[in-house]
Amino acid sequence: MKRAWTLVIGAGLFACGAASSAFAADLAMPPPPPPAPAAVPVLPPVYNWSGFFVGGHLGYGWGADSMRLTPDSSYAAGTIVPAIAADPRGVVAGVQYGTNWQFDRLVLGTESDFSFTDIRRSQTILTGSPTVTN
């Protein structure tokens, strides 16, 4: 029984391998496709810089330097500290806007910007002793 199945499977594989498509002699072959038209080069679009624009910026700033004070002879030594307000930090933000006009290869325009910062550091220094009066 095993040999019979081997022969059936082998014959099926042989039939599949020997099969090919049939060509009818009386049917005309389809005409070849027409030649493609000459390719026209496609140029990239020219960019125009004319127009209004607006933008903004936002950030954070910090520092490590302190404000150095120069000693003054009119004050007693040690009355004023040599450095104050170390480690300033804060927000930095702003807006920019303007208009451009393009003339062929020349671009003319105006631009304005506003920026502000919240970087600050303060320190209170007491110099001298308070006096109490009655």
Coordinates of C-alpha atoms in Angstrom, one line a residue:
M1 CA 0.0 0.0 0.0
K2 CA 2.9 2.3 0.8
R3 CA 4.4 1.7 -2.6
A4 CA 1.1 2.6 -4.3
W5 CA 1.0 6.0 -2.6
T6 CA 4.6 6.7 -3.5
L7 CA 3.7 6.1 -7.2
V8 CA 0.6 8.3 -7.0
I9 CA 2.5 11.2 -5.4
G10 CA 5.4 10.8 -7.8
A11 CA 3.1 10.8 -10.8
G12 CA 1.3 13.9 -9.5
L13 CA 4.6 15.7 -9.0
F14 CA 5.7 14.7 -12.5
A15 CA 2.5 16.0 -14.0
C16 CA 2.7 19.3 -12.2
G17 CA 6.3 19.8 -13.3
A18 CA 5.6 18.8 -17.0
A19 CA 2.6 21.1 -17.3
S20 CA 2.9 24.4 -19.2
S21 CA 0.5 27.0 -20.6
A22 CA -1.0 26.3 -24.0
F23 CA -0.7 28.8 -26.9
A24 CA -3.4 28.9 -29.5
A25 CA -2.1 29.2 -33.0
D26 CA -5.1 31.0 -34.4
L27 CA -5.2 33.9 -31.8
A28 CA -3.3 37.0 -32.7
M29 CA -0.7 38.3 -30.2
P30 CA -1.7 41.6 -28.6
P31 CA 0.1 44.6 -30.1
P32 CA 3.1 46.0 -28.2
P33 CA 2.4 48.9 -25.9
P34 CA 3.0 52.3 -27.5
P35 CA 6.3 53.9 -26.6
A36 CA 6.3 56.2 -23.6
P37 CA 6.3 59.9 -24.3
A38 CA 9.6 61.8 -23.9
A39 CA 10.1 62.6 -20.2
V40 CA 9.8 66.2 -19.4
P41 CA 12.1 67.2 -16.5
V42 CA 10.2 68.1 -13.4
L43 CA 11.7 71.1 -11.7
P44 CA 11.2 71.5 -8.0
P45 CA 8.9 74.4 -7.1
V46 CA 10.6 77.7 -6.4
Y47 CA 10.3 78.7 -2.8
N48 CA 9.0 82.2 -2.1
W49 CA 10.3 83.9 1.1
S50 CA 7.6 86.7 1.0
G51 CA 5.2 86.9 3.9
F52 CA 4.7 87.5 7.6
F53 CA 6.3 85.3 10.3
V54 CA 6.1 85.0 14.1
G55 CA 8.0 82.9 16.5
G56 CA 9.0 82.7 20.1
H57 CA 11.5 81.3 22.6
L58 CA 11.3 80.0 26.1
G59 CA 14.1 78.9 28.3
Y60 CA 15.7 78.8 31.7
G61 CA 18.9 80.6 32.8
W62 CA 21.2 80.3 35.8
G63 CA 24.6 81.4 37.0
A64 CA 27.1 80.7 39.6
D65 CA 29.0 83.9 39.9
S66 CA 28.2 86.4 42.6
M67 CA 28.4 90.2 42.6
R68 CA 31.8 91.2 43.9
L69 CA 32.0 94.4 46.1
T70 CA 35.1 96.6 46.3
P71 CA 36.1 97.5 49.8
D72 CA 35.6 101.2 50.7
S73 CA 37.7 102.9 53.3
S74 CA 34.8 104.9 54.7
Y75 CA 33.4 101.7 56.2
A76 CA 34.9 99.7 59.0
A77 CA 36.5 96.4 57.9
G78 CA 34.0 93.5 57.9
T79 CA 31.0 95.9 57.7
I80 CA 30.2 95.0 54.1
V81 CA 30.6 91.4 52.8
P82 CA 32.9 91.0 49.8
A83 CA 30.3 89.1 47.6
I84 CA 26.5 88.9 47.5
A85 CA 23.7 87.5 45.4
A86 CA 25.3 84.2 44.3
D87 CA 23.4 81.6 42.1
P88 CA 21.0 83.8 40.1
R89 CA 18.3 81.8 38.1
G90 CA 15.1 82.3 36.3
V91 CA 13.0 82.1 33.1
V92 CA 14.0 83.6 29.7
A93 CA 11.2 84.2 27.1
G94 CA 10.4 86.3 24.1
V95 CA 8.7 86.7 20.8
Q96 CA 10.0 87.6 17.3
Y97 CA 7.9 88.8 14.3
G98 CA 8.5 90.4 10.9
T99 CA 7.7 90.5 7.2
N100 CA 9.8 89.6 4.2
W101 CA 9.5 90.6 0.5
Q102 CA 11.3 88.6 -2.2
F103 CA 12.3 90.2 -5.5
D104 CA 13.8 87.5 -7.7
R105 CA 16.9 86.5 -5.7
L106 CA 16.8 89.4 -3.3
V107 CA 14.9 89.2 0.0
L108 CA 14.2 92.4 2.0
G109 CA 12.4 92.5 5.3
T110 CA 11.8 93.8 8.8
E111 CA 12.0 92.0 12.1
S112 CA 11.3 92.9 15.7
D113 CA 11.7 91.0 18.9
F114 CA 10.8 91.4 22.6
S115 CA 12.5 89.4 25.3
F116 CA 12.3 89.4 29.0
T117 CA 14.0 87.5 31.8
D118 CA 13.1 86.6 35.3
I119 CA 16.7 85.9 36.4
R120 CA 17.2 87.4 39.7
R121 CA 18.7 86.8 43.1
S122 CA 18.6 89.1 46.1
Q123 CA 20.2 89.1 49.5
T124 CA 19.6 91.3 52.5
I125 CA 22.7 92.6 54.4
L126 CA 22.5 94.2 57.8
T127 CA 25.3 96.6 58.4
G128 CA 25.6 97.9 61.9
S129 CA 23.6 97.3 65.0
P130 CA 20.1 98.7 65.6
T131 CA 19.8 101.3 68.4
V132 CA 16.8 101.4 70.7
T133 CA 15.6 104.7 72.0
N134 CA 13.1 105.3 74.8

